[in-house]
XYZ file of C-alpha atoms in Angstrom:
588
model
C 0.000 0.000 0.000
C 1.319 3.444 -0.868
C 2.117 6.050 1.755
C -0.842 8.001 0.475
C -3.212 5.131 1.180
C -1.831 4.680 4.638
C -2.286 8.378 5.284
C -5.936 8.228 4.260
C -6.423 5.245 6.505
C -4.918 7.131 9.421
C -7.120 10.107 8.698
C -10.101 7.817 8.743
C -9.140 6.587 12.194
C -8.516 10.119 13.367
C -11.908 11.222 12.154
C -13.464 8.403 14.095
C -11.711 9.624 17.190
C -12.791 13.212 16.580
C -16.397 12.138 16.219
C -16.139 10.314 19.581
C -17.691 7.119 18.246
C -15.280 5.146 20.386
C -16.186 7.049 23.576
C -18.671 4.848 25.500
C -19.909 7.787 27.561
C -20.871 9.748 24.465
C -22.498 6.704 22.942
C -24.647 6.287 26.059
C -25.491 9.977 26.058
C -26.520 9.858 22.410
C -28.657 6.790 23.072
C -30.362 8.527 25.984
C -31.018 11.638 23.886
C -32.440 9.477 21.111
C -34.654 7.682 23.637
C -35.983 10.970 24.990
C -36.582 12.341 21.486
C -38.650 9.323 20.466
C -40.525 8.970 23.761
C -44.318 8.828 23.585
C -46.214 10.954 26.185
C -49.132 9.402 28.082
C -51.348 11.177 30.647
C -52.576 9.501 33.841
C -55.513 10.890 35.826
C -57.453 9.718 38.880
C -54.370 9.017 41.023
C -54.760 11.741 43.670
C -55.517 9.292 46.490
C -51.773 8.645 46.767
C -48.466 10.287 45.864
C -46.954 10.531 42.425
C -44.115 8.224 43.455
C -46.559 5.573 44.650
C -48.427 5.820 41.343
C -45.256 5.344 39.296
C -44.182 2.400 41.416
C -47.633 0.845 40.999
C -47.594 1.264 37.201
C -44.076 -0.091 36.858
C -44.807 -3.130 39.019
C -48.256 -3.837 37.595
C -47.618 -3.340 33.883
C -43.900 -4.203 33.614
C -43.570 -1.275 31.214
C -40.419 0.845 31.404
C -41.089 4.524 32.120
C -38.463 6.815 30.595
C -39.428 9.968 32.486
C -42.325 11.551 34.340
C -43.672 14.945 35.370
C -46.713 16.292 37.188
C -49.024 18.934 35.722
C -51.743 19.649 38.268
C -53.864 16.536 38.667
C -52.237 14.902 35.632
C -49.068 12.786 35.714
C -47.316 12.786 32.340
C -45.189 9.682 31.710
C -42.796 9.227 28.794
C -42.631 5.742 27.248
C -40.040 4.268 24.886
C -42.294 3.745 21.888
C -45.874 3.679 20.661
C -46.187 -0.024 21.464
C -45.463 0.605 25.161
C -47.919 3.510 25.106
C -50.657 1.310 23.649
C -49.981 -1.378 26.258
C -50.165 1.123 29.120
C -53.399 2.664 27.817
C -54.986 -0.806 28.008
C -54.636 -0.537 31.803
C -56.975 2.464 31.898
C -59.675 1.781 34.489
C -57.471 -0.236 36.832
C -58.137 0.488 40.524
C -55.471 2.445 42.398
C -55.787 4.035 45.858
C -59.567 3.696 45.777
C -59.975 5.308 42.336
C -60.002 4.203 38.712
C -57.020 5.415 36.713
C -57.712 7.134 33.386
C -54.807 6.634 31.002
C -54.765 8.415 27.649
C -52.144 9.382 25.110
C -51.178 13.033 25.015
C -51.329 14.643 21.597
C -49.195 17.623 20.711
C -51.039 20.948 20.310
C -52.083 21.930 16.814
C -50.788 24.927 14.901
C -53.767 26.940 16.131
C -52.883 26.456 19.799
C -51.847 30.092 20.209
C -55.187 31.285 18.896
C -56.968 28.801 21.172
C -55.211 30.175 24.254
C -56.224 33.677 23.244
C -59.860 32.622 22.939
C -59.740 30.942 26.361
C -58.223 34.033 27.978
C -60.933 36.218 26.485
C -63.554 33.736 27.680
C -62.270 34.031 31.254
C -62.255 37.818 31.133
C -65.848 37.867 29.829
C -67.087 35.425 32.442
C -65.412 37.021 35.478
C -67.281 39.551 37.627
C -64.779 41.447 39.815
C -67.538 43.023 41.924
C -68.808 39.694 43.246
C -65.503 37.849 42.634
C -67.456 35.249 40.697
C -66.294 33.168 37.737
C -69.232 32.003 35.635
C -68.346 28.710 33.924
C -71.904 27.576 33.315
C -73.058 26.215 29.935
C -69.550 26.149 28.484
C -70.667 24.128 25.458
C -73.141 26.861 24.483
C -70.620 29.697 24.497
C -70.534 31.175 20.950
C -66.845 32.101 21.071
C -65.760 28.669 22.279
C -67.933 27.018 19.657
C -65.732 28.620 17.014
C -62.919 26.353 18.190
C -64.915 23.300 17.135
C -67.527 20.919 18.473
C -67.632 21.011 22.268
C -68.400 17.535 23.567
C -68.070 16.317 27.136
C -64.724 14.811 26.141
C -63.329 18.032 24.702
C -64.644 20.012 27.675
C -62.650 17.773 30.022
C -59.501 18.627 28.070
C -60.334 22.328 27.855
C -61.054 22.767 31.555
C -57.474 22.093 32.800
C -56.238 24.686 30.305
C -58.811 27.180 31.586
C -57.801 26.513 35.178
C -54.106 26.937 34.452
C -54.775 30.259 32.737
C -57.005 31.370 35.613
C -54.423 30.426 38.241
C -51.712 32.367 36.390
C -53.869 35.500 36.078
C -53.333 37.686 39.193
C -56.373 39.865 38.451
C -58.730 36.898 38.913
C -59.558 36.879 42.619
C -62.253 34.218 42.737
C -64.498 33.373 45.696
C -67.462 31.923 43.781
C -67.551 29.561 40.796
C -70.652 28.556 38.834
C -70.311 25.230 36.968
C -74.005 24.590 36.471
C -75.534 23.172 33.267
C -72.411 21.460 31.913
C -73.658 17.841 31.671
C -71.000 16.768 34.177
C -71.277 13.120 35.231
C -68.453 13.307 37.789
C -65.583 15.562 38.843
C -62.885 13.836 36.799
C -62.585 16.635 34.264
C -62.742 19.523 36.738
C -60.507 18.357 39.587
C -58.001 21.152 38.869
C -60.514 23.650 40.242
C -59.270 22.856 43.742
C -55.682 23.671 42.776
C -56.523 26.910 41.008
C -58.876 28.173 43.733
C -58.115 26.317 46.993
C -59.760 29.081 49.064
C -63.061 28.969 47.192
C -66.069 29.924 49.333
C -69.057 29.155 47.101
C -69.578 26.604 44.333
C -72.525 25.655 42.147
C -72.719 22.306 40.340
C -76.468 22.532 39.790
C -78.237 20.976 36.808
C -75.567 18.425 35.950
C -75.642 14.613 35.890
C -73.551 13.770 38.958
C -75.001 10.537 40.339
C -72.458 9.145 42.819
C -71.683 10.658 46.205
C -68.198 9.166 46.029
C -67.457 11.438 43.074
C -66.920 14.219 45.611
C -64.090 12.274 47.253
C -61.741 13.761 44.645
C -62.113 17.063 46.490
C -61.805 15.661 49.992
C -59.575 17.936 52.114
C -59.242 20.300 49.143
C -61.721 23.158 49.641
C -61.029 23.818 53.305
C -62.998 27.078 53.328
C -65.953 26.085 51.149
C -69.052 27.555 52.765
C -71.849 26.997 50.256
C -72.397 24.223 47.705
C -75.276 23.722 45.273
C -75.926 20.248 43.863
C -79.620 20.708 43.066
C -81.038 18.903 40.029
C -78.320 16.252 40.048
C -79.191 12.561 40.547
C -76.981 12.675 43.629
C -79.459 14.954 45.431
C -82.086 12.187 45.470
C -79.888 10.060 47.740
C -81.205 10.423 51.335
C -77.678 10.172 52.732
C -76.016 12.615 50.375
C -76.075 15.543 52.807
C -74.087 13.700 55.456
C -71.614 12.421 52.869
C -71.120 15.877 51.372
C -70.516 17.399 54.800
C -67.770 14.860 55.456
C -65.741 16.171 52.530
C -66.163 19.858 53.347
C -65.698 20.505 57.087
C -66.748 24.175 56.970
C -69.769 23.779 54.700
C -72.730 25.799 56.005
C -75.199 25.855 53.093
C -76.119 22.909 50.869
C -78.710 23.463 48.141
C -79.975 26.548 49.961
C -80.447 24.727 53.281
C -78.469 25.425 56.425
C -76.667 22.182 57.304
C -74.475 23.498 60.113
C -74.549 26.272 62.674
C -71.874 28.684 61.480
C -71.265 30.205 64.901
C -70.643 26.755 66.362
C -68.361 25.796 63.478
C -66.288 28.916 64.053
C -65.968 28.052 67.733
C -64.883 24.501 66.956
C -62.188 25.622 64.532
C -60.831 28.287 66.858
C -58.203 27.391 69.404
C -59.107 28.042 73.047
C -55.803 29.889 73.459
C -53.793 32.171 71.228
C -51.204 30.379 69.119
C -47.668 30.846 70.387
C -44.563 30.502 68.287
C -42.479 29.562 71.323
C -43.202 27.975 74.674
C -40.683 27.290 77.442
C -41.416 25.957 80.905
C -39.011 28.431 82.510
C -36.118 30.749 81.694
C -33.451 28.119 82.261
C -35.113 25.705 79.840
C -35.442 28.532 77.320
C -31.708 29.218 77.485
C -30.704 25.550 77.291
C -33.025 24.619 74.436
C -32.277 27.750 72.393
C -28.531 27.214 72.690
C -28.946 23.560 71.761
C -30.913 24.285 68.553
C -28.576 27.130 67.544
C -25.691 24.676 67.829
C -27.420 21.628 66.336
C -29.029 22.938 63.120
C -25.902 24.566 61.571
C -23.951 21.332 62.063
C -26.868 19.298 60.688
C -26.715 21.443 57.541
C -22.917 21.449 57.140
C -21.259 18.448 58.841
C -23.452 15.882 60.586
C -20.455 13.851 61.709
C -19.699 16.537 64.313
C -23.063 15.820 65.967
C -22.129 12.253 66.868
C -20.639 13.303 70.201
C -24.193 14.179 71.293
C -25.351 10.557 70.927
C -24.483 7.731 73.331
C -24.459 3.961 72.649
C -28.028 3.860 73.989
C -29.301 6.823 71.942
C -31.942 6.164 69.300
C -32.912 7.912 66.069
C -35.722 7.224 63.609
C -37.309 9.035 60.693
C -40.921 9.109 59.529
C -41.894 10.339 56.053
C -45.553 11.322 55.806
C -46.544 12.260 52.259
C -50.284 12.108 53.015
C -50.440 15.527 54.682
C -51.905 18.151 52.298
C -49.298 20.605 51.066
C -49.599 24.367 50.694
C -47.348 24.176 47.632
C -48.576 23.669 44.061
C -45.702 21.293 43.247
C -45.940 17.954 44.986
C -42.940 16.964 47.094
C -40.855 13.891 46.323
C -40.023 11.459 49.120
C -37.882 8.960 47.210
C -34.835 9.456 49.442
C -36.847 9.044 52.654
C -39.119 6.062 51.912
C -36.340 3.397 52.156
C -35.466 4.522 55.705
C -38.893 5.744 56.861
C -40.395 4.098 59.938
C -43.924 5.393 59.340
C -45.916 2.853 61.352
C -49.010 3.369 59.195
C -47.049 2.235 56.128
C -44.480 -0.183 57.566
C -46.189 -3.245 59.050
C -43.276 -5.689 59.228
C -41.876 -5.953 62.750
C -38.452 -6.785 61.339
C -38.431 -3.720 59.083
C -39.604 -1.518 61.918
C -36.741 -2.762 64.071
C -34.066 -2.285 61.400
C -35.117 1.306 60.740
C -34.270 2.471 64.259
C -30.683 3.612 64.579
C -29.133 2.811 67.962
C -25.771 4.231 68.896
C -23.623 6.766 67.005
C -22.572 4.354 64.240
C -26.074 3.317 63.178
C -27.437 6.830 63.661
C -24.737 8.387 61.483
C -25.419 5.824 58.764
C -29.048 6.978 58.696
C -27.914 10.614 58.705
C -25.907 9.895 55.531
C -29.074 8.613 53.813
C -30.862 11.956 54.309
C -30.498 14.738 51.692
C -28.296 17.718 52.458
C -30.323 20.575 53.873
C -30.447 24.237 54.751
C -32.549 25.508 57.661
C -32.957 29.323 57.378
C -33.177 29.773 61.147
C -31.117 32.968 61.253
C -32.611 34.530 58.106
C -36.269 33.552 58.663
C -36.921 32.695 62.320
C -40.660 33.143 61.737
C -40.633 29.831 59.851
C -39.819 27.924 63.043
C -41.674 27.126 66.236
C -40.344 25.495 69.390
C -41.638 24.177 72.702
C -39.486 22.879 75.526
C -40.264 21.473 78.971
C -38.627 19.532 81.769
C -38.760 15.782 82.414
C -38.178 15.694 86.139
C -37.977 11.895 86.390
C -34.737 11.809 84.389
C -33.500 15.349 85.144
C -33.731 16.114 81.445
C -35.912 18.071 79.066
C -37.643 17.727 75.717
C -37.515 19.995 72.676
C -40.234 19.941 70.034
C -39.089 21.834 66.944
C -41.233 22.592 63.878
C -40.351 24.387 60.674
C -39.266 24.193 57.057
C -36.022 23.504 55.240
C -34.547 23.408 51.761
C -33.043 20.287 50.252
C -29.792 21.499 48.691
C -28.088 18.247 47.722
C -28.405 14.503 47.374
C -27.529 12.380 50.414
C -23.965 11.168 50.905
C -25.267 7.606 50.507
C -28.320 7.073 48.315
C -30.655 4.774 50.317
C -32.239 3.563 47.068
C -28.893 2.099 46.004
C -27.712 0.897 49.389
C -30.981 -0.849 50.287
C -30.854 -3.329 47.413
C -31.508 -3.557 43.679
C -33.769 -1.077 41.970
C -37.363 -2.137 41.675
C -38.071 0.081 38.696
C -36.586 2.663 36.376
C -38.397 5.586 37.964
C -36.266 6.226 41.053
C -34.680 9.298 39.494
C -38.069 10.967 39.146
C -39.033 10.318 42.778
C -35.934 11.903 44.324
C -36.310 15.455 43.095
C -35.068 17.940 45.688
C -37.637 20.369 47.083
C -38.594 22.415 50.132
C -40.218 20.442 52.938
C -41.507 20.882 56.469
C -40.525 18.890 59.515
C -41.245 18.126 63.151
C -38.400 16.968 65.384
C -38.615 15.790 68.965
C -35.455 15.588 71.080
C -35.267 13.945 74.499
C -32.154 15.311 76.215
C -30.603 13.917 79.395
C -27.528 14.840 81.464
C -24.249 13.536 80.069
C -20.671 13.227 81.340
C -18.682 16.275 82.410
C -21.781 18.401 82.824
C -22.831 18.029 79.184
C -25.974 16.670 77.573
C -26.825 13.543 75.589
C -29.621 13.109 73.034
C -31.391 10.011 74.327
C -34.066 10.013 71.623
C -34.306 11.839 68.289
C -37.545 11.526 66.293
C -37.640 13.274 62.896
C -40.844 13.565 60.849
C -40.681 14.845 57.257
C -43.813 16.129 55.515
C -44.796 18.263 52.501
C -44.085 21.989 52.680
C -46.632 23.999 54.676
C -46.791 27.614 55.765
C -46.149 28.946 59.249
C -49.610 30.431 59.812
C -50.446 27.901 62.519
C -48.075 29.675 64.927
C -48.398 33.192 63.505
C -49.480 35.106 66.599
C -50.641 38.102 64.548
C -53.338 35.925 62.921
C -54.373 34.057 66.042
C -57.712 34.986 67.616
C -58.649 32.879 70.561
C -62.016 32.550 72.169
C -65.516 32.536 70.775
C -66.749 34.418 67.738
C -68.277 37.888 68.193
C -71.843 37.765 69.317
C -72.826 39.954 66.391
C -70.932 37.827 63.887
C -74.090 36.607 62.176
C -74.795 40.073 60.849
C -71.243 41.304 60.401
C -71.497 41.428 56.620
C -75.165 42.289 56.380
C -74.552 45.528 54.470
C -72.128 44.113 51.922
C -73.169 40.521 51.341
C -76.295 39.268 49.590
C -78.383 36.775 51.465
C -77.870 33.116 50.577
C -80.134 31.725 47.860
C -83.295 29.905 48.769
C -83.822 26.256 47.841
C -86.076 27.295 44.958
C -83.359 29.543 43.579
C -80.807 26.786 43.916
C -83.018 24.364 42.029
C -83.210 26.814 39.178
C -79.430 26.730 38.827
C -78.623 30.053 40.460
C -75.107 30.724 41.657
C -74.195 30.497 45.341
C -74.371 33.577 47.471
C -71.176 35.241 48.562
C -69.610 34.680 51.930
C -72.174 36.196 54.246
C -73.035 34.567 57.529
C -76.679 33.448 57.665
C -78.750 33.915 60.745
C -79.161 30.373 62.011
C -82.044 29.322 64.199
C -81.301 26.605 66.780
C -82.392 23.236 65.402
C -85.374 21.619 67.023
C -84.888 17.906 67.493
C -88.629 17.445 67.896
C -89.500 18.486 64.364
C -86.355 17.814 62.359
C -85.284 14.286 63.231
C -86.679 10.776 63.154
C -87.616 8.946 66.347
C -84.383 6.971 66.148
C -82.320 10.138 65.792
C -84.148 11.788 68.687
C -83.276 8.831 70.913
C -79.691 9.083 69.692
C -79.565 12.793 70.605
C -81.125 12.181 73.995
C -78.607 9.479 74.845
C -75.686 11.572 73.595
C -76.824 14.642 75.539
C -77.098 12.636 78.766
C -73.615 11.207 78.257
C -71.878 14.478 77.325
C -74.089 17.003 79.173
C -74.038 19.184 76.040
C -76.978 21.445 75.256
C -79.254 20.768 72.288
C -77.334 22.833 69.738
C -73.994 21.231 70.461
C -75.484 17.752 70.741
C -76.958 18.032 67.248
C -73.706 19.464 65.948
C -71.724 16.595 67.435
C -74.098 14.009 65.989
C -73.875 15.503 62.516
C -70.099 15.783 62.653
C -69.826 12.064 63.464
C -72.407 11.051 60.839
C -74.655 9.766 63.649
C -72.064 7.292 64.880
C -72.314 7.090 68.662
C -68.800 5.812 69.338
C -67.296 8.408 67.034
C -69.373 11.125 68.709
C -67.949 10.217 72.103
C -64.442 10.061 70.669
C -64.734 13.555 69.161
C -66.248 14.926 72.364
C -63.498 13.415 74.525
C -60.773 14.818 72.280
C -62.118 18.384 72.178
C -63.119 18.392 75.838
C -59.643 17.278 76.908
C -58.052 20.243 75.127
C -60.590 22.747 76.449
C -61.831 23.530 72.939
C -65.509 23.286 73.894
C -66.836 26.589 75.299
C -68.645 26.650 78.630
C -71.929 27.730 77.075
C -72.015 24.454 75.128
C -72.989 22.573 78.278
C -76.403 22.467 79.894
C -76.744 24.850 82.818
């Protein structure tokens, strides 16, 4: 071969090297990019009874289909699959039961070229339907709206796809301050297509679903613990309203509901008393000045080391010290983005989720070595104690029997880095390909309980350390400026009489009228003689004798417990023990 040929051959090899075909890392990266580019998006709905991570684990285990990536958009989880065949196989699982609900699995189609125009039409629709004076958003008879009809035929199916887009636009529009929503006359059979309403307007006061086709009481479970301030609900002219038990079931889902279909279902003054603490909230509580000094110094020393170098904390733990962690993802979050708990689940000792005695035992760290190993499994954190002390609350008191004291610390923190040792890798082989999506770092809240006892040389030892991790929540529960203890003002029933229209009558509700705004109705004390069956009257009589509550509070207690005697006594005992029941609730 000539020198020239050899030179060309060498150039060929050099070009191969320059193109990095022989670099295995680049080959893997290119393969991953190709996989992402060809991934098929599929949407999963009806999963809100559990966490996103639990849903992904369920799908991976049940279907044996590899999930490339995942993301959450409101009440929809978007999963990326390798190809159309995997997407078709996953869609076949639509309807499978998960966390008490039926999953709805559909393929996501990319928006058409007219998507920009569609968004403009939807924005104009919202502006036309919003009344700033009453803070009401009128979403009734969507299918009959002339402007929306220009987008094409509006069927129930297309409405369910349009509604999430409307809600996202509404949530992103700061000028829309909504207290009342009217969704009447939309042929709704359930809440599946409108679940995002609770995310866009979590503080909604009034809602009308009149003149639809909702037939199952359980449909409302999708909004359980969602509308915590909902005061009035209209379900008139739905099949559901013919169910004799629907009122009690509806009240279970909305703890502050006062008006249902124009009828007063709860005494608002009593509800306000129940939900008010008997004492003002306090950000800090210390048994005495010495305990205040000791506990404050301890936390100011502990948290910075926890955030920077946890190994330096090991001198505070003895061979008999114990540490355990509980991850509770079930607590409702104040954040729009759902928290990920993938790093915590493998080491969590949540007794409601972990039933195996052996697993419970292995997830308690005893002694500095085991405790530090667990510390290394926890993400790196930052507690803004110095910058934002209002985000933290602390109580501390003595334990005289052991000459020690306890510190209960509450607050929020930022996850700033992955743990030194990933518990998902150290606890055994991966169960699925979705671990990366369940370990996204985010802000979280926590509760931590220290039991501190005297140590050698006049120091202290942490005998017990219990850490509970939960979704991010605000600090309003200990905001003293917003705390108002005691009963509601005696004139509270008429406080908004000059500014708030009176609630609608049952006849108005049946006609599909919107709910009234947030006025407080004048409530007459219920009369057990004319309102209740003989069986219920006997129930009330027995409950009143047992609790010594007057008639109003006895009825309230019975309704809160859904006429379950044992539950009534349990609720009464709990509130009575904390002093939450006012004196005027008892018979004189």
